[in-house]
XYZ file of C-alpha atoms in Angstrom:
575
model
C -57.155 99.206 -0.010
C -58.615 95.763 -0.191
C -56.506 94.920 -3.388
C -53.478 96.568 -1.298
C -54.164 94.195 1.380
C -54.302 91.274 -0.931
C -51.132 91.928 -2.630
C -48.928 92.384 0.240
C -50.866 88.765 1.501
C -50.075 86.665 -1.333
C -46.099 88.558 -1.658
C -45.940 87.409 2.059
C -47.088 83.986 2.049
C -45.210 83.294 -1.334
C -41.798 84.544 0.869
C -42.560 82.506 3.633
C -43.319 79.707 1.351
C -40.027 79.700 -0.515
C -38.506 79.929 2.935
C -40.177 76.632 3.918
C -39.116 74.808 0.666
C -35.824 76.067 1.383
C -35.976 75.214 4.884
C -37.318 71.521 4.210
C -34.683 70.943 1.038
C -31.616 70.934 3.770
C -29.330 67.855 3.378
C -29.287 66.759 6.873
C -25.911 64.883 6.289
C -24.631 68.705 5.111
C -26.307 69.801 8.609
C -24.860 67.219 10.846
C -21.394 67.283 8.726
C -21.770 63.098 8.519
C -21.099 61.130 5.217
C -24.440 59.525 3.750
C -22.704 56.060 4.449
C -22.045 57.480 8.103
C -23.143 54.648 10.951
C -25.116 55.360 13.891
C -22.444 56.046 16.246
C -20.990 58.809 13.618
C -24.406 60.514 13.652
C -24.970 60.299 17.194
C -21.882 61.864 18.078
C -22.406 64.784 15.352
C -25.782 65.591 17.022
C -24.370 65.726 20.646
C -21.318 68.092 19.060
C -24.112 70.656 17.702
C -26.427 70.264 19.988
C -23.706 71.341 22.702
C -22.784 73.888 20.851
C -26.092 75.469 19.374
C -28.263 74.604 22.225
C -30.679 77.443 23.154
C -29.962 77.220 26.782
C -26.430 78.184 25.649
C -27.165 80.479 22.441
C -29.755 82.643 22.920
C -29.913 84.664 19.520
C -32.254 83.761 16.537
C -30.082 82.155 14.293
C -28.526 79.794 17.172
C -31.979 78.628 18.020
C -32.894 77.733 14.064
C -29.415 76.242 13.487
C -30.493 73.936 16.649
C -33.959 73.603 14.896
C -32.029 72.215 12.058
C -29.803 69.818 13.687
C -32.402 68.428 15.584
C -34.853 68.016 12.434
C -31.716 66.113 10.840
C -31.447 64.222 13.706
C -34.794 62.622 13.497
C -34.455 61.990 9.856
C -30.734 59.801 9.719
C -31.462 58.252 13.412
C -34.482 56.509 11.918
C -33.279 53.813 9.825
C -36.683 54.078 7.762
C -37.080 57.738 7.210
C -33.124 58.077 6.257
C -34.064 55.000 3.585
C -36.620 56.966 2.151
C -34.454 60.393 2.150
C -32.242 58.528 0.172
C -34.227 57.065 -2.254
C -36.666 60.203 -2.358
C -35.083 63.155 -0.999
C -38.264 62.918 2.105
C -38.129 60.763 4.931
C -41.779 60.192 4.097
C -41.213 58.364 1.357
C -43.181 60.368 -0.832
C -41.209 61.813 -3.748
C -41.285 65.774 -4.658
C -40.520 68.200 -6.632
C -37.455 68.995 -5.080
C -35.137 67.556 -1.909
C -36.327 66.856 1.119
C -39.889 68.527 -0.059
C -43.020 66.541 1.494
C -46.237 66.404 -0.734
C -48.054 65.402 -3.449
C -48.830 68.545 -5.916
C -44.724 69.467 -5.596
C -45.322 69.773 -1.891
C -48.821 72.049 -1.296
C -52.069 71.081 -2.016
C -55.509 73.456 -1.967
C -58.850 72.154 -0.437
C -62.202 73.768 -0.034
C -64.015 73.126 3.531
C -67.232 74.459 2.175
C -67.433 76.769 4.468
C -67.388 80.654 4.577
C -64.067 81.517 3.499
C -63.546 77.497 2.855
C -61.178 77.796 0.934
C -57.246 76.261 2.390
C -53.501 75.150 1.891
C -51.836 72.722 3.150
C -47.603 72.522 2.399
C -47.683 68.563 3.480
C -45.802 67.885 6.667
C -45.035 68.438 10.232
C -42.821 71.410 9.173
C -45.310 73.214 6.630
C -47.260 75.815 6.518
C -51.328 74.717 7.167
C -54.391 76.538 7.019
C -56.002 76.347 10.772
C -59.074 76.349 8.553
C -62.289 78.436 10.394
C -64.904 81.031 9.031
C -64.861 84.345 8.531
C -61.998 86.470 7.195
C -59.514 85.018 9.273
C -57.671 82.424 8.383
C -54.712 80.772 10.808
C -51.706 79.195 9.464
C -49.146 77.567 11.256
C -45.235 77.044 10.947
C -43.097 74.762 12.922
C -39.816 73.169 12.819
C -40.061 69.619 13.765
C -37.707 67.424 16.220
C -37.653 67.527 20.321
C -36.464 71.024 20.572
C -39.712 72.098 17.834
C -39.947 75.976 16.885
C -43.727 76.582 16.264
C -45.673 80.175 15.630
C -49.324 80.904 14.195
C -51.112 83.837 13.208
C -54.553 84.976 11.577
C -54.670 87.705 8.294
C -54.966 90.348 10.115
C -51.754 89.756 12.240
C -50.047 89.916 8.896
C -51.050 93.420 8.457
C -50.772 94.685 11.668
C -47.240 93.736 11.371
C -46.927 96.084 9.260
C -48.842 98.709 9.400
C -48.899 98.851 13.295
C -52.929 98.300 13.538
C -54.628 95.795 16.350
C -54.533 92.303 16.000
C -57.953 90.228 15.834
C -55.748 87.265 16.060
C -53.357 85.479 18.414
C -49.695 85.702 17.771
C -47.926 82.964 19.698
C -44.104 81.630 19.510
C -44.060 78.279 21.155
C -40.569 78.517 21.740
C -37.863 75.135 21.799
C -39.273 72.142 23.333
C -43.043 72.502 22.229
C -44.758 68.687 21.619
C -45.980 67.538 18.412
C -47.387 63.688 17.334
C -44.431 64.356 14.719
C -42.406 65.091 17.553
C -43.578 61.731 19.445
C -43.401 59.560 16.261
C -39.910 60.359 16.079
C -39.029 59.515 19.752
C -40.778 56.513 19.298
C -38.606 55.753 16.838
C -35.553 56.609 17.681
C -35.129 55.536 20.947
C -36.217 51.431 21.067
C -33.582 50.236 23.160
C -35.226 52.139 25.941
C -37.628 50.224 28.261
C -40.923 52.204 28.581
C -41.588 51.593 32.566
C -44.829 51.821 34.335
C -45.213 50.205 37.724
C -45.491 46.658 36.864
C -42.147 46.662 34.981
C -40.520 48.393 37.989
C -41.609 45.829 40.352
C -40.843 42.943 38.565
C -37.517 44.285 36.147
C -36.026 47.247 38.540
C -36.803 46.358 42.155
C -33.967 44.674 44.131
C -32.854 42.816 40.371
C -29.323 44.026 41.281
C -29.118 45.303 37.903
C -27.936 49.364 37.739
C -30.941 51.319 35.681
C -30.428 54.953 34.295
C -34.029 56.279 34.221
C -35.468 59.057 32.589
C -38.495 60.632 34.128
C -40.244 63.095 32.354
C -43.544 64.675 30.654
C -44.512 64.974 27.083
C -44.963 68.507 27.196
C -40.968 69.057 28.015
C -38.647 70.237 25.647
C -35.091 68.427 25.662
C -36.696 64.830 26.227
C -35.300 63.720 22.535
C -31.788 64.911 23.738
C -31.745 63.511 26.984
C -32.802 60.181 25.599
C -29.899 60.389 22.937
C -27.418 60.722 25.939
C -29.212 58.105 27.379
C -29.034 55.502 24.308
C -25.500 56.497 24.493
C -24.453 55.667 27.506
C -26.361 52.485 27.550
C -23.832 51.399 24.292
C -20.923 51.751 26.660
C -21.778 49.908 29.631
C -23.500 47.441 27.726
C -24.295 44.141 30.196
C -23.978 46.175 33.449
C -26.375 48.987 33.045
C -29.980 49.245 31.432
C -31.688 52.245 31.062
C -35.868 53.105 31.266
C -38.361 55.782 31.043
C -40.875 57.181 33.166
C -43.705 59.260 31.616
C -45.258 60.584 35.017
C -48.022 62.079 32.948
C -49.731 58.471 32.818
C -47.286 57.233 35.529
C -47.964 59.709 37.827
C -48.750 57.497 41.048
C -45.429 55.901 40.104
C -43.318 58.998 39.800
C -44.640 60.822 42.878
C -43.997 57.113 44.761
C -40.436 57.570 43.639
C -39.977 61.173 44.065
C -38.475 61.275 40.808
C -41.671 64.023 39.384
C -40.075 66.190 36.717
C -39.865 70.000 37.457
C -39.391 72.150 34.513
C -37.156 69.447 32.614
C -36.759 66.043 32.807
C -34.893 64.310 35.081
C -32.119 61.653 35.360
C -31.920 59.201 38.120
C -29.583 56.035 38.825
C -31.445 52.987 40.410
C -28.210 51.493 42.263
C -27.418 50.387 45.806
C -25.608 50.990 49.081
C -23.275 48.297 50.084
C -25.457 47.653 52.590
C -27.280 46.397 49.968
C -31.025 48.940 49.988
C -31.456 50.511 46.917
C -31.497 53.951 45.997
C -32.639 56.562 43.589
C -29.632 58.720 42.775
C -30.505 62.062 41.017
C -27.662 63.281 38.212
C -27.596 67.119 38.244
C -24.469 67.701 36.352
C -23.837 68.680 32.720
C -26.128 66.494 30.390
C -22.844 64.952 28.483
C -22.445 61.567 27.915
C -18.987 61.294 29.270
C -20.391 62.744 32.245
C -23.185 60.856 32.782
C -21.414 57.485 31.878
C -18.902 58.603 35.167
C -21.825 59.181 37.020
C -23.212 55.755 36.616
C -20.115 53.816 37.024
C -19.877 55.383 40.301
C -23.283 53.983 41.502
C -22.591 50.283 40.229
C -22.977 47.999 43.011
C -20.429 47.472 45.844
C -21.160 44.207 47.373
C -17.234 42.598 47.010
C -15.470 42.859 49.768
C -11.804 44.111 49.273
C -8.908 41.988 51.308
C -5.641 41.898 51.873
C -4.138 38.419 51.464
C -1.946 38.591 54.332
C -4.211 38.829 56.440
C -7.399 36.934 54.695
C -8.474 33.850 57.181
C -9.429 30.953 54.510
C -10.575 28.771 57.328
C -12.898 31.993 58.900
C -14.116 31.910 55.125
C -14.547 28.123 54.833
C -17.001 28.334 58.049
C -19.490 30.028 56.350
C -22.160 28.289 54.500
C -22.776 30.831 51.343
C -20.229 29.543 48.527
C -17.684 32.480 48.383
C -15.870 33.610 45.319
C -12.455 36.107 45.045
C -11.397 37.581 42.015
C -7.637 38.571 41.856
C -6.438 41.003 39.390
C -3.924 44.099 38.696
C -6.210 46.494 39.040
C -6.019 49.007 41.986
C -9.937 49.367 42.189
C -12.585 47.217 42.751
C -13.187 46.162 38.621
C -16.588 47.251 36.999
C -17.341 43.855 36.171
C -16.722 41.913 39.216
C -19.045 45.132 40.824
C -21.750 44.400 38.684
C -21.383 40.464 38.952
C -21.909 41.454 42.689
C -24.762 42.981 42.432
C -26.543 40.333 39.998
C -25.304 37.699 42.550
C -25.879 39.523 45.719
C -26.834 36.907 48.298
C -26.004 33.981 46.439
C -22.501 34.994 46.709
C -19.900 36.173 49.259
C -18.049 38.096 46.858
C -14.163 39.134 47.505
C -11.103 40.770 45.973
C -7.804 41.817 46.319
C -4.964 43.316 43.997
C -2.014 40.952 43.018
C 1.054 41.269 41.194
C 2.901 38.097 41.324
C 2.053 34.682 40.751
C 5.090 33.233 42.486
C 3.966 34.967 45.852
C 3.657 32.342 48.361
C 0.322 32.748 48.900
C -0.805 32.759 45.254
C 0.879 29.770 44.537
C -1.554 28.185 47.846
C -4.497 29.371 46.225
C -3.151 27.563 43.195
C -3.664 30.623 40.561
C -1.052 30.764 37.560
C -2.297 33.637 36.237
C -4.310 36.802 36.302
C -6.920 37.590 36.356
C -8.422 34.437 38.146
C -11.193 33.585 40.387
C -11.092 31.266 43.018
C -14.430 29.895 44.652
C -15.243 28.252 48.128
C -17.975 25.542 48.200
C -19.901 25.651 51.477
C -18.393 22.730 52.849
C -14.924 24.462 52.887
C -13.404 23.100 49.394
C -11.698 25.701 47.314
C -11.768 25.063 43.333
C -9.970 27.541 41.232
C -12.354 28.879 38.881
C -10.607 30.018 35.969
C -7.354 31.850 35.627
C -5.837 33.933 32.705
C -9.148 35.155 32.242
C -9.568 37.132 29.409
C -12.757 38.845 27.774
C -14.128 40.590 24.307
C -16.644 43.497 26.286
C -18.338 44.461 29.497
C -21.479 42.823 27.913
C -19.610 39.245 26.788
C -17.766 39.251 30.126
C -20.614 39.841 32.302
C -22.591 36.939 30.710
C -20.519 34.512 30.592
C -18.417 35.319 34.334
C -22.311 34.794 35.504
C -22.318 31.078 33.540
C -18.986 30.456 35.469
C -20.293 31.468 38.892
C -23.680 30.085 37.890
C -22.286 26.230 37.345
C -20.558 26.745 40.416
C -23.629 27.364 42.445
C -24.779 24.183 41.109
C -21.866 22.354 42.444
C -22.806 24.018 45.702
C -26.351 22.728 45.773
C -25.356 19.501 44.752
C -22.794 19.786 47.931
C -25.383 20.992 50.057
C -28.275 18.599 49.489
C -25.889 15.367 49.689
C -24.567 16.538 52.790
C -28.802 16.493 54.200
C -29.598 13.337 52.453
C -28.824 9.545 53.193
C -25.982 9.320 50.705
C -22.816 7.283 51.425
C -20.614 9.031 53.552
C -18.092 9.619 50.875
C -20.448 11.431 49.510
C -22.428 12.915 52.213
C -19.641 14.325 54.705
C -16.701 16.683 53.520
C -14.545 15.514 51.247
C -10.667 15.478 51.923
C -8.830 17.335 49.735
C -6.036 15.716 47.647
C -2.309 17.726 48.234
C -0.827 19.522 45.631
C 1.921 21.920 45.418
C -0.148 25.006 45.538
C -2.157 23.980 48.384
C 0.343 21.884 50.518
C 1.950 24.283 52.321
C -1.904 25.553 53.722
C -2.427 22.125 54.925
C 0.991 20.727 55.712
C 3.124 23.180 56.142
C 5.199 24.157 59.517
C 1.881 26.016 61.056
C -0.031 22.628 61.450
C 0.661 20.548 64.333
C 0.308 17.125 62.612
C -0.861 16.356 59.318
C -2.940 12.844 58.596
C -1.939 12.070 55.208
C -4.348 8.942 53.467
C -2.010 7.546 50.594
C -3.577 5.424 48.362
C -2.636 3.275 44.806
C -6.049 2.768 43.392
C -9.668 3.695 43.231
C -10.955 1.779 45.548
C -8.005 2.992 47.954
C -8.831 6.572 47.924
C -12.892 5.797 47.554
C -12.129 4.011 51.156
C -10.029 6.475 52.828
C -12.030 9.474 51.079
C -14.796 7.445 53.237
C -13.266 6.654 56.954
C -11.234 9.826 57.019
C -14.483 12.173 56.166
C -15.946 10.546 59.188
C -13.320 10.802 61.608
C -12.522 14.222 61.022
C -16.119 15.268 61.757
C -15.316 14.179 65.474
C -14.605 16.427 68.264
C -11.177 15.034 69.036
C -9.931 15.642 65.819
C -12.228 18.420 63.992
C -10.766 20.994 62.081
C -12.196 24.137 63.984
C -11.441 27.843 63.763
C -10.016 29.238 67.361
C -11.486 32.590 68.972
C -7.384 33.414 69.274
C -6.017 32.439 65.692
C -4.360 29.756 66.915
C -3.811 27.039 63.715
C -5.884 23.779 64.013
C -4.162 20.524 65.804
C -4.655 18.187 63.006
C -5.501 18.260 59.293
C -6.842 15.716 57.396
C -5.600 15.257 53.034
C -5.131 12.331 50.444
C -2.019 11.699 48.536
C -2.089 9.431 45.313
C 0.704 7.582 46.027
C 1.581 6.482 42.105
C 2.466 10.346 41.236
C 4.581 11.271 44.718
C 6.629 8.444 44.811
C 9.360 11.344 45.609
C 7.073 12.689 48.843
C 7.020 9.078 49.894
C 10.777 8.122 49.211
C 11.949 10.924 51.345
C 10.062 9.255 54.426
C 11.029 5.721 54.031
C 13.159 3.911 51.290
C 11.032 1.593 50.348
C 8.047 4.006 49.594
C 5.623 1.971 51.021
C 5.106 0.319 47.830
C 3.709 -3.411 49.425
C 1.015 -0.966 50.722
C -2.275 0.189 48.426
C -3.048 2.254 51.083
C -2.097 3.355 54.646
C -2.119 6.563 56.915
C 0.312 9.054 57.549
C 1.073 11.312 60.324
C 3.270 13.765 59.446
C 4.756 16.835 62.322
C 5.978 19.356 60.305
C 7.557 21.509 62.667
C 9.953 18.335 63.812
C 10.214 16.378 60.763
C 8.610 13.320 61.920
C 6.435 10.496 60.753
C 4.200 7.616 62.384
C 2.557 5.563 59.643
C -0.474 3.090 60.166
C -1.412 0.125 57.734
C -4.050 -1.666 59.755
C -8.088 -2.269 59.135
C -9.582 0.874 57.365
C -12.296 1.167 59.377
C -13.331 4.302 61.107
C -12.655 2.489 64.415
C -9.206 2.026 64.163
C -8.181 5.046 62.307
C -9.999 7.242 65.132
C -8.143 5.014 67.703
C -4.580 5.374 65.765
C -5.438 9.503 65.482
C -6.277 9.665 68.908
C -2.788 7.659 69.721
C -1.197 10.277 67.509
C -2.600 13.400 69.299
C -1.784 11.854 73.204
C 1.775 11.197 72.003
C 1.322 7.680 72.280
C 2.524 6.758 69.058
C 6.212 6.328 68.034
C 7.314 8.740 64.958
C 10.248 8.348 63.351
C 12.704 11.083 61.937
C 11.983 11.726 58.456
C 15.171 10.711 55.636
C 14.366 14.428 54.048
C 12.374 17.339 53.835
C 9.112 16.056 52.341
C 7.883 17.834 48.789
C 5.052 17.636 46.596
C 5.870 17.745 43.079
């Protein structure tokens, strides 16, 4: 009976042996159907395929759940750059040659050691997937089989389980099936590995990376002991490679995090978890939870729709520059195409949120009226308001490589023009020259004359000048003057259009503008005022003393109709 015993024993283990060498000699290329050249992306994409398909929430039946075994065991060799090195060079991810494929071990794969104990005697088939004596006294001795990877197939059982197999007799042992999704250090190792673009986050990092950053996180909460945390961090990785620059991505493990993840509310049930750290346009952050289909496509959707939503979208017809102008945050409008609210400019707004007013609109033609005022040639552009009112066209035609390139360097653009801002701001607070200090005037131009000359403005105070030092002193008196309450550009509670505005006009390049007021194009004159009525097609000119006395008395004339104006010789234009 005893020799009986023995025999069937030593048949059995030898079967389950050759199984395991047969099991461990799988090409994973052959498994994941990816050439051994095959790049990351390729072997990504053939995991989440099988996965899908073979995944044991899906497949119930035995050979489903090994096939998933299988993939997931290649997975963890080819997604780790060292162990697919060393399959290649050795046939083992462990870099230690065999006596066949894929085979782990010295000895061609087993090796025998004696614990000197009752019954010492043990084998070991080398590896996270092979067979090992539990060790232990008596008569009994445990072995173990497992398939590695995150969804990890494990059993053990004594002797005398092996028997009562088959003979139907009690079992002195435990028989056990740990079922998909069981943790191993092999198991961990690999994660490690695999997933290093992921930030591990306790609470310090969330504080000081995540908290009101204005940067979108996907975060993973989750517990060691869960089964699918490999494949959720694969969809993870993935979606982090296409929205590269406006979304980073984290984990949580609330087994040592666990004051963190009950904080959050994000503790994991009976699988882990996804949630999006975005915000409300309001601007308070959230914790959005994705309960959908664990695809990438899917998820990527899912996170696009929680980027921030801090630009405001206008119409142009009815957008009030001068309501903008009053406000003191430098403003910013992006004008494209696009029917929606573009992902960049939405993640640019959250980055910038507060340091911004952000804005934008959809355009289709840059000879509209009221592109051509904003001076924009093409799209898409971005025009900026500093706080003191003066609009700068950022850049136009703007073109970019990826979300990532286009994020960074949009944030240099709006970055140097925060700069200018600050620079605005802090001359405008310090003793500077008044040039310097008060607003400046802006200079007319074709796109922008028609916004501060054209038939909705009462009068216009043009300051032509034929040098430096011309415009330098106008820049100067007319800064001041237009800071006083008789003549101060102001927004009105009904919409009504300002009385007077104030611009320069470099008299050396709009000869033409000049001509069609007077003949002789006021060329004895390096510089002299203008008062221009639109709406009548008159002029009153003044060539006295630039000093902030007179010009204030000669605007003041202007406004009480006490000056004469003369009918203009032609329709004035600004080339």
């Amino acid at each position: 009976m005893v020799r009986t015993r023995l025999a069937i024993s030593v048949v059995l283990v030898s079967t389950l042996l050759l199984l395991n060498v047969e099991s461990k000699s799988v090409d994973p290329y052959k498994v994941l159907g990816v050439s051994r050249d095959a790049k990351q992306r390729e072997i990504q994409k053939a995991f989440h395929k099988l996965s899908l398909k073979y995944h044991p929430d899906k497949n119930k039946n035995k050979g489903a759940q090994e096939k998933f075994a299988e993939i997931n065991n290649a997975y963890e060799i080819l997604s780790d750059e060292e162990k697919r090195k060393n399959y290649d060079l050795y046939g083992d991810e462990k870099g230690q040659p065999g006596f066949d494929s894929g085979f782990p071990g010295g000895n061609g794969g087993y090796s025998y050691s004696s614990n000197g104990g009752h019954g010492g005697g043990g084998f070991n088939f080398g590896g996270p997937g092979g067979w090992q004596n539990m060790g232990g006294g008596g008569g009994s001795k445990s072995f173990s089989f497992s398939f590695g990877g995150p969804s990890e197939s494990s059993f053990g059982f004594g002797m005398d389980d092996i028997f009562s197999m088959f003979s139907g007799g009690s079992s002195k042992g435990k028989e056990q099936f740990g079922g998909f999704g069981s943790s191993s250090k092999a198991e961990s190792k690999s994660k490690s590995s695999t997933v290093a673009p992921i930030r591990t986050i306790n609470s310090q990092v969330y504080k000081k990376e995540i908290m009101d950053q204005g940067m979108t996180w996907l975060v993973l909460s989750y517990l060691p002991s869960q089964r699918g945390t490999q494949y959720h961090e694969s969809i993870i990785e993935e979606v982090a490679e296409s929205l590269q620059g406006a979304l980073k991505v984290g984990r949580i493990n609330c087994e040592t995090e666990s004051s963190l993840c009950k904080q959050l509310g994000i503790v994991p049930r009976r699988a882990p978890r996804l949630f999006v750290y975005s915000y409300t346009s309001s601007g308070k952050a959230t914790l959005a939870e994705y309960t959908e289909e664990l695809v990438a496509k899917k998820v990527k959707s899912f996170c696009q729709e929680h980027l921030p939503r801090f630009s405001k979208r206008i119409d142009l017809n009815t957008f009030d520059v001068s309501a903008v102008s009053s406000q003191r945050t430098p403003k910013v409008m992006l004008l494209s195409t696009k029917k929606d609210t573009p992902v960049i400019w939405r993640v640019l707004s959250g980055l910038y949120n507060g340091r911004f007013v952000f804005y934008n609109t959809e355009v289709h033609d840059t000879s509209d009226p009221k592109i051509q005022k904003l001076g924009v040639d093409a799209f898409p552009a971005i025009v900026g308001w500093l706080s003191n009112g003066e609009k700068q066209v950022l850049k136009t035609g703007i073109t970019v490589k990826n979300l990532k390139s286009a994020v960074q360097e949009l944030g240099k653009l709006l970055e140097g023009f925060e700069k200018k801002n600050k620079k605005v701001s802090s001359n405008s607070q310090s003793g500077q020259s008044p040039s310097e200090s008060l607003e400046r005037i802006p200079l007319l131009s074709r796109s922008n004359f028609d916004s501060i000359c054209g038939e909705n403005t009462p009068v216009c105070i043009i300051g032509a000048f034929r040098s430096s030092h011309g415009k330098e002193k106008l820049q100067s008196v007319m800064s001041k003057v237009s800071q006083k309450s008789l003549s101060r550009r102001q927004a009105s509670t009904t919409g009504s259009q300002d009385t007077v505005s104030y611009s320069l006009l470099d008299a050396t390049k709009q000869s033409a503008f000049l001509s069609s007021l007077d003949k002789s194009e006021f060329k004895t004159s390096d510089k002299l005022l203008i008062a221009y009525k639109p709406r009548r097609g008159k002029f009153a000119t003044f060539k006295g003393d630039m000093t902030m006395e007179e010009v204030e008395k000669f605007v003041a004339a202007v406004l009480n109709g006490d000056i004469q104006f003369t009918k203009t010789r032609q329709k004035p234009q600004i080339k």
